[in-house]
Amino acid sequence: MLDRAFDSYDASPVEDAIQPPFPLLAARGLCFEAGGARLIDEVDLRLDAFGATVVMGPNGAGKSLLLRLLHGLIAPCAGELLWRGKAMGEAARRRQAMVFQRPVLLRRSAADNIDFALKLHRRADRDRRDMLLQHVGLLEKARQPARLLSGGEQQRLALARALATEPELLFLDEPTASLDPASTQMIETLVLAAKRNGVKIVFVTHDLGQAKRLADKILFLPGGRVAEHAPAARFFDRPTSEAARGYLEGRIVL
Amino acid sequence: MQDMAQAFGVALALAGSLDADLVEIVGLSLQVSITATLIACLFGFPLGAILATARFPGRGAVLVVVNALMGLPPVVVGLLVYLHLSRSGPLGFRGLLYTPTAMIIAQTILITPIVAALSRQVLEDLHHEYAEQFRSLSTPRWTAVNALLWDGRFALLTVALAGFGRAIAEVGAVMIVGGNIDHLTRVMTTAIALETSKGDLPLALALGMILLAIALAVNAAVMSLKLTAERHAYA
């Protein structure tokens, strides 16, 4: 650990003075294959410990797959993941959380869903649970069966459950894809609040407006390869890759 | 036809009068089959949960065996238990043959594979839905299995009912290991078989009607429980 810090210090002393020596999460040569097809191809990536990175790309580009690989839900066929410069293990995984496109809620009350996550991270505590429910506007529905809540409420509950684990890194895989504008706005507000509280956000979306509202950086991923990883303003103003230009103009990209 | 109508009338009167012999037979049937069902669930649910969530070499073979054992012929189970419990058998010293305990053992062996195989199916579907979320939350294996068993509780109740239905309706195993001894090991199915062969159709018919009524009542109870659960989206 110390050796590596010195290595990178020697390599670029000026840069290291202003940047932490290791990114929060880094991927090196990440690959994933299924059915003989390479779906994620040699992805190298450095995610800083702050801000929101929005992952964009056409359907079937492997955005969800990349998120699952980064979160350690599936194993890559090659490559490695580094959490603060060290190989990512179970302890690092516990510092991450994920909200899925379709919320998977336990067949219990809203409150019990939060309690489940709190207990896993040994923070079971009624006040904390109520605070989380209050935060996502579901306190008055605490005793209701989670699966009878509306789509937007279910997704907010899933987000509250993810926040219950106090993650440093929060993955969100198209969490608003099937929600109405009002519910979408609530989710975005909550995500921005989490970002302000220092949670690193990695958010997959197809919605350009949403990407502009949330993103500090854009990761553009056509066909399982990173084409661009750039500050949001620059990406939308001057995309460097032909694929990104085509995507932003609504042309078909393959 | 007239005989049957007459028998039916007598049967109704018998069932309605709560005849002492009848009550004893029905009571023993329920005691043996409910106990067997509870024990089968105690082993069958965890076994089903392990088969649903674990991936290990030989899992496919175990699944085939457990599924095949669902069709165990009761007389074969009865024979095997008989061989073990008879005086010359390995467990003969316990003197269990021709006791309700022997009948419970036989029925437990008969329905544990049913409970295990059906609960495996139920829990595997649920596991498929929850697995990614559990992994994301770094859920320890044992916590995940407990959560599956709890969240699948209403479906598992139906599984237990299927086991109970099989236990209370079978005649071969309890006949062989129980011996159909009056006031000791006589249950509804063995009594029906005996009374029919003796030509005492009213008693056989009365027992048959009670057996059907129990099946209906248990199913209705579970159905209403399931409906309540579905209304609360817990099923």
Tab-separated table of C-alpha atoms in Angstrom:
chain	number	residue	atom	x	y	z
A	1	MET	CA	0.000	0.000	0.000
A	2	LEU	CA	2.744	2.416	1.043
A	3	ASP	CA	4.982	1.321	-1.825
A	4	ARG	CA	2.250	1.972	-4.327
A	5	ALA	CA	1.561	5.400	-2.875
A	6	PHE	CA	5.210	6.279	-3.339
A	7	ASP	CA	5.184	4.869	-6.859
A	8	SER	CA	2.382	7.090	-7.957
A	9	TYR	CA	3.860	10.001	-6.053
A	10	ASP	CA	7.080	9.623	-7.995
A	11	ALA	CA	5.211	9.389	-11.271
A	12	SER	CA	3.201	12.583	-10.952
A	13	PRO	CA	4.017	14.579	-7.855
A	14	VAL	CA	1.967	17.625	-8.819
A	15	GLU	CA	-1.205	15.687	-9.602
A	16	ASP	CA	-0.938	13.656	-6.436
A	17	ALA	CA	-0.722	16.742	-4.315
A	18	ILE	CA	-4.288	17.670	-5.281
A	19	GLN	CA	-5.810	14.239	-5.916
A	20	PRO	CA	-6.156	11.356	-3.475
A	21	PRO	CA	-3.648	8.677	-4.392
A	22	PHE	CA	-6.269	6.070	-5.188
A	23	PRO	CA	-9.679	6.327	-6.791
A	24	LEU	CA	-12.628	5.012	-4.751
A	25	LEU	CA	-13.220	2.232	-7.243
A	26	ALA	CA	-11.059	1.295	-10.187
A	27	ALA	CA	-11.546	-1.353	-12.846
A	28	ARG	CA	-8.684	-2.758	-14.868
A	29	GLY	CA	-9.258	-4.745	-18.046
A	30	LEU	CA	-12.732	-5.776	-16.975
A	31	CYS	CA	-14.338	-8.318	-19.341
A	32	PHE	CA	-17.580	-10.241	-19.354
A	33	GLU	CA	-18.640	-12.915	-21.803
A	34	ALA	CA	-21.911	-14.770	-22.222
A	35	GLY	CA	-22.928	-17.219	-24.911
A	36	GLY	CA	-19.608	-16.727	-26.704
A	37	ALA	CA	-20.168	-12.963	-27.079
A	38	ARG	CA	-17.975	-10.416	-25.319
A	39	LEU	CA	-20.474	-8.050	-23.706
A	40	ILE	CA	-18.023	-5.989	-21.645
A	41	ASP	CA	-14.686	-5.519	-23.343
A	42	GLU	CA	-11.509	-4.429	-21.559
A	43	VAL	CA	-13.056	-1.691	-19.440
A	44	ASP	CA	-10.575	0.486	-17.548
A	45	LEU	CA	-12.186	2.918	-15.190
A	46	ARG	CA	-11.423	5.185	-12.253
A	47	LEU	CA	-14.301	6.448	-10.137
A	48	ASP	CA	-13.540	9.344	-7.796
A	49	ALA	CA	-14.897	9.282	-4.272
A	50	PHE	CA	-17.291	12.161	-4.859
A	51	GLY	CA	-19.907	13.425	-7.319
A	52	ALA	CA	-22.271	11.629	-9.642
A	53	THR	CA	-21.160	9.605	-12.628
A	54	VAL	CA	-23.967	8.940	-15.089
A	55	VAL	CA	-23.576	5.895	-17.328
A	56	MET	CA	-25.139	6.346	-20.764
A	57	GLY	CA	-25.283	4.251	-23.877
A	58	PRO	CA	-27.717	2.624	-26.272
A	59	ASN	CA	-29.836	-0.375	-25.299
A	60	GLY	CA	-27.802	-3.530	-25.015
A	61	ALA	CA	-24.553	-1.611	-24.574
A	62	GLY	CA	-23.884	-3.396	-21.287
A	63	LYS	CA	-24.642	-0.567	-18.843
A	64	SER	CA	-26.524	-2.745	-16.353
A	65	LEU	CA	-23.939	-5.470	-16.791
A	66	LEU	CA	-21.112	-3.022	-16.033
A	67	LEU	CA	-22.906	-1.884	-12.872
A	68	ARG	CA	-23.308	-5.494	-11.716
A	69	LEU	CA	-19.648	-6.195	-12.410
A	70	LEU	CA	-18.521	-3.075	-10.525
A	71	HIS	CA	-20.789	-3.957	-7.584
A	72	GLY	CA	-19.487	-7.518	-7.547
A	73	LEU	CA	-22.865	-9.137	-8.215
A	74	ILE	CA	-21.371	-11.101	-11.107
A	75	ALA	CA	-17.815	-12.235	-11.673
A	76	PRO	CA	-15.828	-10.903	-14.631
A	77	CYS	CA	-14.100	-13.353	-16.980
A	78	ALA	CA	-10.993	-11.201	-16.750
A	79	GLY	CA	-9.760	-8.047	-15.092
A	80	GLU	CA	-9.782	-6.787	-11.535
A	81	LEU	CA	-11.555	-4.342	-9.269
A	82	LEU	CA	-9.699	-2.143	-6.815
A	83	TRP	CA	-11.372	-0.438	-3.868
A	84	ARG	CA	-9.183	2.433	-2.693
A	85	GLY	CA	-6.251	0.765	-4.373
A	86	LYS	CA	-6.749	-2.705	-2.904
A	87	ALA	CA	-8.429	-5.758	-4.415
A	88	MET	CA	-12.154	-5.426	-3.750
A	89	GLY	CA	-13.376	-7.934	-1.177
A	90	GLU	CA	-16.506	-8.509	0.820
A	91	ALA	CA	-15.705	-5.687	3.269
A	92	ALA	CA	-15.520	-3.237	0.362
A	93	ARG	CA	-18.758	-4.574	-1.072
A	94	ARG	CA	-20.467	-3.741	2.201
A	95	ARG	CA	-19.546	-0.095	1.606
A	96	GLN	CA	-21.643	-0.164	-1.577
A	97	ALA	CA	-25.367	-0.393	-2.256
A	98	MET	CA	-27.514	-0.765	-5.327
A	99	VAL	CA	-31.009	0.257	-6.410
A	100	PHE	CA	-32.402	-1.853	-9.226
A	101	GLN	CA	-34.677	-0.853	-12.091
A	102	ARG	CA	-37.467	-2.994	-10.649
A	103	PRO	CA	-37.349	-2.710	-6.858
A	104	VAL	CA	-37.106	-6.108	-5.162
A	105	LEU	CA	-38.976	-5.684	-1.883
A	106	LEU	CA	-39.463	-8.335	0.764
A	107	ARG	CA	-43.003	-9.563	1.383
A	108	ARG	CA	-43.200	-7.500	4.552
A	109	SER	CA	-44.121	-4.012	5.674
A	110	ALA	CA	-42.187	-0.955	4.507
A	111	ALA	CA	-40.628	-0.609	7.972
A	112	ASP	CA	-39.572	-4.277	8.057
A	113	ASN	CA	-37.834	-3.855	4.695
A	114	ILE	CA	-35.691	-1.082	6.171
A	115	ASP	CA	-35.102	-3.081	9.361
A	116	PHE	CA	-33.812	-6.012	7.299
A	117	ALA	CA	-31.024	-3.851	5.844
A	118	LEU	CA	-30.317	-2.118	9.160
A	119	LYS	CA	-29.960	-5.454	10.956
A	120	LEU	CA	-27.564	-6.754	8.307
A	121	HIS	CA	-25.320	-3.789	8.983
A	122	ARG	CA	-25.872	-4.076	12.740
A	123	ARG	CA	-27.504	-0.704	13.040
A	124	ALA	CA	-31.011	-1.833	13.954
A	125	ASP	CA	-32.632	1.125	15.603
A	126	ARG	CA	-36.191	2.415	15.412
A	127	ASP	CA	-35.264	6.082	15.293
A	128	ARG	CA	-32.916	5.524	12.410
A	129	ARG	CA	-35.526	3.520	10.520
A	130	ASP	CA	-38.158	6.215	11.059
A	131	MET	CA	-35.681	8.869	9.991
A	132	LEU	CA	-35.014	7.025	6.741
A	133	LEU	CA	-38.730	6.556	6.063
A	134	GLN	CA	-39.300	10.233	6.836
A	135	HIS	CA	-36.450	11.167	4.505
A	136	VAL	CA	-38.132	9.399	1.556
A	137	GLY	CA	-41.626	10.562	2.579
A	138	LEU	CA	-42.949	7.141	3.598
A	139	LEU	CA	-43.194	7.447	7.377
A	140	GLU	CA	-46.987	7.394	7.394
A	141	LYS	CA	-46.901	4.223	5.272
A	142	ALA	CA	-44.382	2.432	7.528
A	143	ARG	CA	-46.826	-0.348	8.471
A	144	GLN	CA	-48.187	-0.925	4.968
A	145	PRO	CA	-47.145	-3.984	2.989
A	146	ALA	CA	-44.231	-2.867	0.803
A	147	ARG	CA	-45.575	-4.568	-2.288
A	148	LEU	CA	-48.858	-2.674	-2.143
A	149	LEU	CA	-47.109	0.702	-2.408
A	150	SER	CA	-47.169	2.545	-5.753
A	151	GLY	CA	-44.253	2.107	-8.159
A	152	GLY	CA	-42.728	5.421	-7.128
A	153	GLU	CA	-43.134	4.660	-3.419
A	154	GLN	CA	-41.601	1.215	-3.878
A	155	GLN	CA	-38.564	2.727	-5.563
A	156	ARG	CA	-38.198	5.345	-2.812
A	157	LEU	CA	-38.386	2.539	-0.247
A	158	ALA	CA	-35.695	0.618	-2.154
A	159	LEU	CA	-33.564	3.775	-2.121
A	160	ALA	CA	-34.123	4.229	1.629
A	161	ARG	CA	-33.113	0.595	2.190
A	162	ALA	CA	-29.949	1.147	0.162
A	163	LEU	CA	-29.156	4.290	2.203
A	164	ALA	CA	-29.787	2.346	5.431
A	165	THR	CA	-26.474	0.564	4.846
A	166	GLU	CA	-24.699	3.960	4.822
A	167	PRO	CA	-22.913	3.284	1.543
A	168	GLU	CA	-19.928	5.234	0.279
A	169	LEU	CA	-20.891	4.256	-3.260
A	170	LEU	CA	-24.472	3.962	-4.498
A	171	PHE	CA	-25.280	2.296	-7.814
A	172	LEU	CA	-28.643	3.063	-9.408
A	173	ASP	CA	-29.670	1.062	-12.474
A	174	GLU	CA	-32.306	3.093	-14.351
A	175	PRO	CA	-34.295	3.590	-11.137
A	176	THR	CA	-36.804	5.941	-12.763
A	177	ALA	CA	-37.309	4.038	-16.039
A	178	SER	CA	-40.927	3.150	-15.260
A	179	LEU	CA	-41.888	6.071	-13.027
A	180	ASP	CA	-44.044	9.147	-13.686
A	181	PRO	CA	-42.436	12.625	-13.765
A	182	ALA	CA	-43.371	13.468	-10.159
A	183	SER	CA	-41.891	10.211	-8.789
A	184	THR	CA	-38.844	10.649	-11.015
A	185	GLN	CA	-38.281	14.122	-9.589
A	186	MET	CA	-38.529	12.806	-6.016
A	187	ILE	CA	-35.928	10.116	-6.736
A	188	GLU	CA	-33.620	12.687	-8.338
A	189	THR	CA	-33.968	15.001	-5.335
A	190	LEU	CA	-33.084	12.121	-2.990
A	191	VAL	CA	-30.121	11.099	-5.118
A	192	LEU	CA	-28.811	14.681	-5.189
A	193	ALA	CA	-29.239	14.873	-1.401
A	194	ALA	CA	-27.212	11.663	-0.996
A	195	LYS	CA	-24.540	13.135	-3.275
A	196	ARG	CA	-24.385	16.265	-1.115
A	197	ASN	CA	-23.941	14.015	1.911
A	198	GLY	CA	-20.805	12.617	0.319
A	199	VAL	CA	-22.159	9.421	-1.234
A	200	LYS	CA	-20.582	8.627	-4.574
A	201	ILE	CA	-23.368	8.092	-7.152
A	202	VAL	CA	-23.194	5.881	-10.238
A	203	PHE	CA	-26.460	6.241	-12.124
A	204	VAL	CA	-27.578	4.549	-15.348
A	205	THR	CA	-30.113	6.415	-17.462
A	206	HIS	CA	-31.311	6.894	-21.033
A	207	ASP	CA	-32.828	10.250	-20.256
A	208	LEU	CA	-30.580	13.074	-21.502
A	209	GLY	CA	-32.398	15.652	-19.366
A	210	GLN	CA	-31.921	13.506	-16.268
A	211	ALA	CA	-28.248	12.996	-17.105
A	212	LYS	CA	-27.777	16.778	-17.396
A	213	ARG	CA	-29.562	17.348	-14.076
A	214	LEU	CA	-27.574	14.761	-12.118
A	215	ALA	CA	-24.203	14.215	-13.706
A	216	ASP	CA	-20.833	15.586	-12.772
A	217	LYS	CA	-19.258	13.097	-15.132
A	218	ILE	CA	-20.604	11.022	-18.003
A	219	LEU	CA	-19.443	7.528	-18.794
A	220	PHE	CA	-20.453	6.708	-22.348
A	221	LEU	CA	-20.491	3.019	-23.086
A	222	PRO	CA	-21.459	1.944	-26.598
A	223	GLY	CA	-21.097	-1.787	-27.287
A	224	GLY	CA	-19.439	-2.780	-24.026
A	225	ARG	CA	-16.462	-0.398	-24.328
A	226	VAL	CA	-15.891	2.940	-22.661
A	227	ALA	CA	-15.945	5.517	-25.464
A	228	GLU	CA	-15.859	8.557	-23.188
A	229	HIS	CA	-15.481	9.303	-19.515
A	230	ALA	CA	-15.616	13.060	-19.266
A	231	PRO	CA	-17.041	15.953	-17.243
A	232	ALA	CA	-20.747	16.297	-18.068
A	233	ALA	CA	-20.581	19.817	-19.505
A	234	ARG	CA	-17.788	18.872	-21.871
A	235	PHE	CA	-19.492	15.656	-22.927
A	236	PHE	CA	-22.715	17.420	-23.887
A	237	ASP	CA	-20.945	20.373	-25.555
A	238	ARG	CA	-18.121	18.634	-27.363
A	239	PRO	CA	-18.419	14.847	-27.423
A	240	THR	CA	-15.173	13.498	-28.772
A	241	SER	CA	-16.334	10.148	-30.098
A	242	GLU	CA	-18.450	9.667	-33.198
A	243	ALA	CA	-20.646	7.225	-31.251
A	244	ALA	CA	-21.432	9.829	-28.582
A	245	ARG	CA	-22.189	12.507	-31.182
A	246	GLY	CA	-24.558	10.117	-32.920
A	247	TYR	CA	-26.211	9.150	-29.634
A	248	LEU	CA	-26.754	12.750	-28.569
A	249	GLU	CA	-28.198	13.620	-31.973
A	250	GLY	CA	-30.558	10.664	-31.772
A	251	ARG	CA	-28.931	8.747	-34.584
A	252	ILE	CA	-28.749	5.005	-34.385
A	253	VAL	CA	-25.500	3.839	-32.904
A	254	LEU	CA	-24.332	0.263	-33.136
B	1	MET	CA	-78.598	-48.451	-5.155
B	2	GLN	CA	-81.152	-48.567	-2.362
B	3	ASP	CA	-78.540	-50.202	-0.136
B	4	MET	CA	-76.231	-47.312	-0.760
B	5	ALA	CA	-78.904	-44.724	0.046
B	6	GLN	CA	-79.706	-46.618	3.241
B	7	ALA	CA	-76.047	-46.883	4.140
B	8	PHE	CA	-75.674	-43.190	3.499
B	9	GLY	CA	-78.492	-42.409	5.931
B	10	VAL	CA	-77.020	-44.600	8.637
B	11	ALA	CA	-73.609	-43.090	8.025
B	12	LEU	CA	-74.961	-39.572	8.496
B	13	ALA	CA	-76.645	-40.583	11.761
B	14	LEU	CA	-73.439	-42.261	12.946
B	15	ALA	CA	-71.288	-39.279	12.114
B	16	GLY	CA	-73.805	-36.943	13.730
B	17	SER	CA	-74.081	-38.987	16.942
B	18	LEU	CA	-70.325	-38.726	17.629
B	19	ASP	CA	-70.100	-42.446	18.264
B	20	ALA	CA	-67.238	-43.122	20.718
B	21	ASP	CA	-65.451	-45.620	18.447
B	22	LEU	CA	-65.727	-43.249	15.555
B	23	VAL	CA	-64.316	-40.321	17.553
B	24	GLU	CA	-61.410	-42.485	18.711
B	25	ILE	CA	-60.548	-43.551	15.156
B	26	VAL	CA	-60.778	-40.004	13.784
B	27	GLY	CA	-58.731	-38.672	16.700
B	28	LEU	CA	-55.925	-41.169	16.187
B	29	SER	CA	-55.877	-40.488	12.441
B	30	LEU	CA	-55.478	-36.759	13.047
B	31	GLN	CA	-52.886	-37.276	15.774
B	32	VAL	CA	-50.720	-39.573	13.638
B	33	SER	CA	-50.940	-37.553	10.417
B	34	ILE	CA	-50.542	-34.100	12.006
B	35	THR	CA	-47.487	-35.285	13.953
B	36	ALA	CA	-46.004	-36.846	10.825
B	37	THR	CA	-46.649	-33.625	8.884
B	38	LEU	CA	-44.961	-31.468	11.526
B	39	ILE	CA	-41.880	-33.700	11.614
B	40	ALA	CA	-41.767	-33.875	7.812
B	41	CYS	CA	-41.858	-30.043	7.671
B	42	LEU	CA	-39.084	-29.820	10.259
B	43	PHE	CA	-36.803	-31.787	7.927
B	44	GLY	CA	-38.393	-31.018	4.563
B	45	PHE	CA	-38.379	-27.190	4.695
B	46	PRO	CA	-34.648	-26.810	5.479
B	47	LEU	CA	-33.804	-29.519	2.945
B	48	GLY	CA	-35.918	-27.720	0.336
B	49	ALA	CA	-34.264	-24.401	1.229
B	50	ILE	CA	-30.778	-25.868	0.866
B	51	LEU	CA	-31.630	-27.446	-2.484
B	52	ALA	CA	-33.187	-24.159	-3.627
B	53	THR	CA	-30.258	-21.908	-2.731
B	54	ALA	CA	-27.094	-24.006	-2.768
B	55	ARG	CA	-25.146	-25.098	-5.822
B	56	PHE	CA	-23.011	-28.144	-5.179
B	57	PRO	CA	-21.752	-31.114	-7.181
B	58	GLY	CA	-24.405	-33.803	-7.359
B	59	ARG	CA	-27.273	-31.373	-6.735
B	60	GLY	CA	-29.004	-32.537	-9.914
B	61	ALA	CA	-28.836	-36.155	-8.777
B	62	VAL	CA	-30.239	-35.249	-5.341
B	63	LEU	CA	-33.110	-33.372	-7.026
B	64	VAL	CA	-33.942	-36.378	-9.192
B	65	VAL	CA	-33.919	-38.684	-6.160
B	66	VAL	CA	-36.058	-36.350	-4.016
B	67	ASN	CA	-38.544	-35.846	-6.863
B	68	ALA	CA	-38.683	-39.594	-7.491
B	69	LEU	CA	-39.282	-40.255	-3.786
B	70	MET	CA	-42.435	-38.115	-4.008
B	71	GLY	CA	-44.021	-41.127	-5.658
B	72	LEU	CA	-42.987	-43.630	-2.974
B	73	PRO	CA	-45.617	-46.378	-2.763
B	74	PRO	CA	-46.969	-46.423	0.824
B	75	VAL	CA	-46.816	-50.216	1.021
B	76	VAL	CA	-43.111	-50.148	0.200
B	77	VAL	CA	-42.491	-47.572	2.940
B	78	GLY	CA	-44.584	-49.703	5.269
B	79	LEU	CA	-42.569	-52.791	4.414
B	80	LEU	CA	-39.219	-51.035	4.948
B	81	VAL	CA	-40.291	-49.585	8.293
B	82	TYR	CA	-41.710	-53.000	9.248
B	83	LEU	CA	-38.370	-54.671	8.506
B	84	HIS	CA	-36.542	-52.160	10.712
B	85	LEU	CA	-38.999	-52.241	13.603
B	86	SER	CA	-39.828	-55.939	13.680
B	87	ARG	CA	-38.315	-58.025	16.475
B	88	SER	CA	-35.451	-59.252	14.267
B	89	GLY	CA	-34.833	-55.823	12.754
B	90	PRO	CA	-32.149	-53.321	13.818
B	91	LEU	CA	-34.652	-51.252	15.850
B	92	GLY	CA	-36.682	-54.218	17.062
B	93	PHE	CA	-35.531	-53.793	20.669
B	94	ARG	CA	-37.582	-50.595	20.929
B	95	GLY	CA	-40.804	-52.586	20.530
B	96	LEU	CA	-42.344	-49.946	18.315
B	97	LEU	CA	-44.067	-52.185	15.788
B	98	TYR	CA	-47.883	-51.948	15.883
B	99	THR	CA	-47.835	-48.663	17.788
B	100	PRO	CA	-48.934	-45.174	16.699
B	101	THR	CA	-45.241	-44.189	16.829
B	102	ALA	CA	-44.470	-46.700	14.072
B	103	MET	CA	-47.306	-45.219	12.017
B	104	ILE	CA	-45.919	-41.709	12.516
B	105	ILE	CA	-42.455	-42.880	11.414
B	106	ALA	CA	-43.857	-44.485	8.269
B	107	GLN	CA	-45.954	-41.461	7.303
B	108	THR	CA	-43.053	-39.083	8.003
B	109	ILE	CA	-40.826	-41.063	5.644
B	110	LEU	CA	-43.614	-41.086	3.077
B	111	ILE	CA	-44.234	-37.336	3.004
B	112	THR	CA	-40.836	-35.758	3.811
B	113	PRO	CA	-39.767	-36.033	0.137
B	114	ILE	CA	-43.054	-34.400	-0.898
B	115	VAL	CA	-42.537	-31.502	1.493
B	116	ALA	CA	-38.861	-31.152	0.484
B	117	ALA	CA	-39.468	-31.268	-3.268
B	118	LEU	CA	-42.456	-28.892	-3.262
B	119	SER	CA	-40.821	-26.408	-0.875
B	120	ARG	CA	-37.666	-26.511	-3.028
B	121	GLN	CA	-39.793	-25.380	-5.985
B	122	VAL	CA	-41.520	-22.613	-4.003
B	123	LEU	CA	-38.285	-21.334	-2.419
B	124	GLU	CA	-36.284	-21.524	-5.642
B	125	ASP	CA	-38.767	-19.186	-7.368
B	126	LEU	CA	-38.531	-16.782	-4.442
B	127	HIS	CA	-34.739	-17.085	-4.312
B	128	HIS	CA	-34.558	-16.292	-8.023
B	129	GLU	CA	-36.394	-13.042	-7.301
B	130	TYR	CA	-34.403	-12.083	-4.184
B	131	ALA	CA	-30.903	-13.395	-4.972
B	132	GLU	CA	-29.429	-10.248	-6.532
B	133	GLN	CA	-30.844	-7.991	-3.820
B	134	PHE	CA	-29.518	-10.301	-1.096
B	135	ARG	CA	-26.102	-10.336	-2.736
B	136	SER	CA	-26.142	-6.550	-3.017
B	137	LEU	CA	-26.886	-6.273	0.710
B	138	SER	CA	-24.124	-8.818	1.515
B	139	THR	CA	-26.742	-11.005	3.186
B	140	PRO	CA	-25.162	-13.976	4.993
B	141	ARG	CA	-26.364	-17.294	3.673
B	142	TRP	CA	-28.238	-18.300	6.809
B	143	THR	CA	-30.048	-14.947	7.048
B	144	ALA	CA	-31.054	-15.290	3.393
B	145	VAL	CA	-32.452	-18.801	3.933
B	146	ASN	CA	-34.400	-17.610	6.987
B	147	ALA	CA	-35.790	-14.675	5.018
B	148	LEU	CA	-36.847	-17.009	2.203
B	149	LEU	CA	-38.598	-19.364	4.636
B	150	TRP	CA	-40.375	-16.439	6.316
B	151	ASP	CA	-41.387	-14.644	3.112
B	152	GLY	CA	-42.521	-17.940	1.592
B	153	ARG	CA	-44.514	-18.963	4.662
B	154	PHE	CA	-47.933	-18.901	3.008
B	155	ALA	CA	-46.794	-20.941	0.030
B	156	LEU	CA	-45.064	-23.354	2.431
B	157	LEU	CA	-48.347	-23.789	4.290
B	158	THR	CA	-49.868	-25.146	1.084
B	159	VAL	CA	-46.874	-27.478	0.788
B	160	ALA	CA	-47.451	-28.741	4.336
B	161	LEU	CA	-51.101	-29.275	3.453
B	162	ALA	CA	-50.157	-31.378	0.445
B	163	GLY	CA	-48.058	-33.541	2.768
B	164	PHE	CA	-50.869	-33.816	5.306
B	165	GLY	CA	-53.331	-34.782	2.560
B	166	ARG	CA	-51.054	-37.576	1.434
B	167	ALA	CA	-50.496	-38.789	5.021
B	168	ILE	CA	-54.105	-38.864	6.151
B	169	ALA	CA	-55.301	-40.561	2.957
B	170	GLU	CA	-52.753	-43.354	2.710
B	171	VAL	CA	-53.645	-46.821	3.927
B	172	GLY	CA	-50.786	-49.141	2.897
B	173	ALA	CA	-48.055	-47.966	5.270
B	174	VAL	CA	-50.168	-47.601	8.419
B	175	MET	CA	-51.826	-50.932	7.737
B	176	ILE	CA	-48.470	-52.748	7.618
B	177	VAL	CA	-46.715	-51.067	10.560
B	178	GLY	CA	-49.831	-50.308	12.643
B	179	GLY	CA	-51.699	-53.518	12.077
B	180	ASN	CA	-55.180	-51.912	12.316
B	181	ILE	CA	-55.601	-52.976	15.952
B	182	ASP	CA	-58.907	-51.875	17.448
B	183	HIS	CA	-58.543	-49.109	20.076
B	184	LEU	CA	-54.798	-48.983	19.453
B	185	THR	CA	-53.736	-48.394	15.866
B	186	ARG	CA	-56.998	-48.245	13.951
B	187	VAL	CA	-57.213	-45.122	11.801
B	188	MET	CA	-59.837	-43.969	9.311
B	189	THR	CA	-58.326	-45.487	6.191
B	190	THR	CA	-57.570	-48.882	7.726
B	191	ALA	CA	-61.022	-48.944	9.332
B	192	ILE	CA	-62.676	-48.159	5.992
B	193	ALA	CA	-60.766	-50.992	4.334
B	194	LEU	CA	-61.722	-53.402	7.103
B	195	GLU	CA	-65.395	-52.428	7.384
B	196	THR	CA	-65.801	-52.567	3.604
B	197	SER	CA	-64.376	-56.080	3.485
B	198	LYS	CA	-66.682	-57.059	6.357
B	199	GLY	CA	-69.657	-55.598	4.512
B	200	ASP	CA	-70.385	-52.949	7.163
B	201	LEU	CA	-70.871	-50.231	4.614
B	202	PRO	CA	-72.510	-47.589	6.860
B	203	LEU	CA	-69.471	-47.323	9.166
B	204	ALA	CA	-67.076	-47.330	6.199
B	205	LEU	CA	-69.152	-44.667	4.499
B	206	ALA	CA	-69.380	-42.542	7.655
B	207	LEU	CA	-65.595	-42.622	7.988
B	208	GLY	CA	-65.214	-41.806	4.306
B	209	MET	CA	-67.495	-38.798	4.704
B	210	ILE	CA	-65.516	-37.545	7.689
B	211	LEU	CA	-62.274	-37.987	5.765
B	212	LEU	CA	-63.693	-35.895	2.940
B	213	ALA	CA	-64.996	-33.284	5.384
B	214	ILE	CA	-61.554	-32.969	7.008
B	215	ALA	CA	-59.946	-32.543	3.594
B	216	LEU	CA	-62.488	-29.850	2.694
B	217	ALA	CA	-62.134	-28.026	6.016
B	218	VAL	CA	-58.332	-27.965	5.931
B	219	ASN	CA	-58.310	-26.772	2.327
B	220	ALA	CA	-60.850	-24.059	3.065
B	221	ALA	CA	-58.839	-22.838	6.040
B	222	VAL	CA	-55.629	-22.663	4.045
B	223	MET	CA	-57.392	-21.015	1.111
B	224	SER	CA	-58.793	-18.259	3.317
B	225	LEU	CA	-55.373	-17.750	4.892
B	226	LYS	CA	-53.806	-17.475	1.448
B	227	LEU	CA	-56.428	-14.966	0.325
B	228	THR	CA	-55.697	-12.829	3.390
B	229	ALA	CA	-51.994	-13.046	2.624
B	230	GLU	CA	-52.533	-12.073	-1.016
B	231	ARG	CA	-54.662	-9.113	0.041
B	232	HIS	CA	-51.664	-7.955	2.014
B	233	ALA	CA	-49.281	-8.826	-0.808
B	234	TYR	CA	-47.353	-11.178	1.443
B	235	ALA	CA	-47.858	-14.242	-0.760
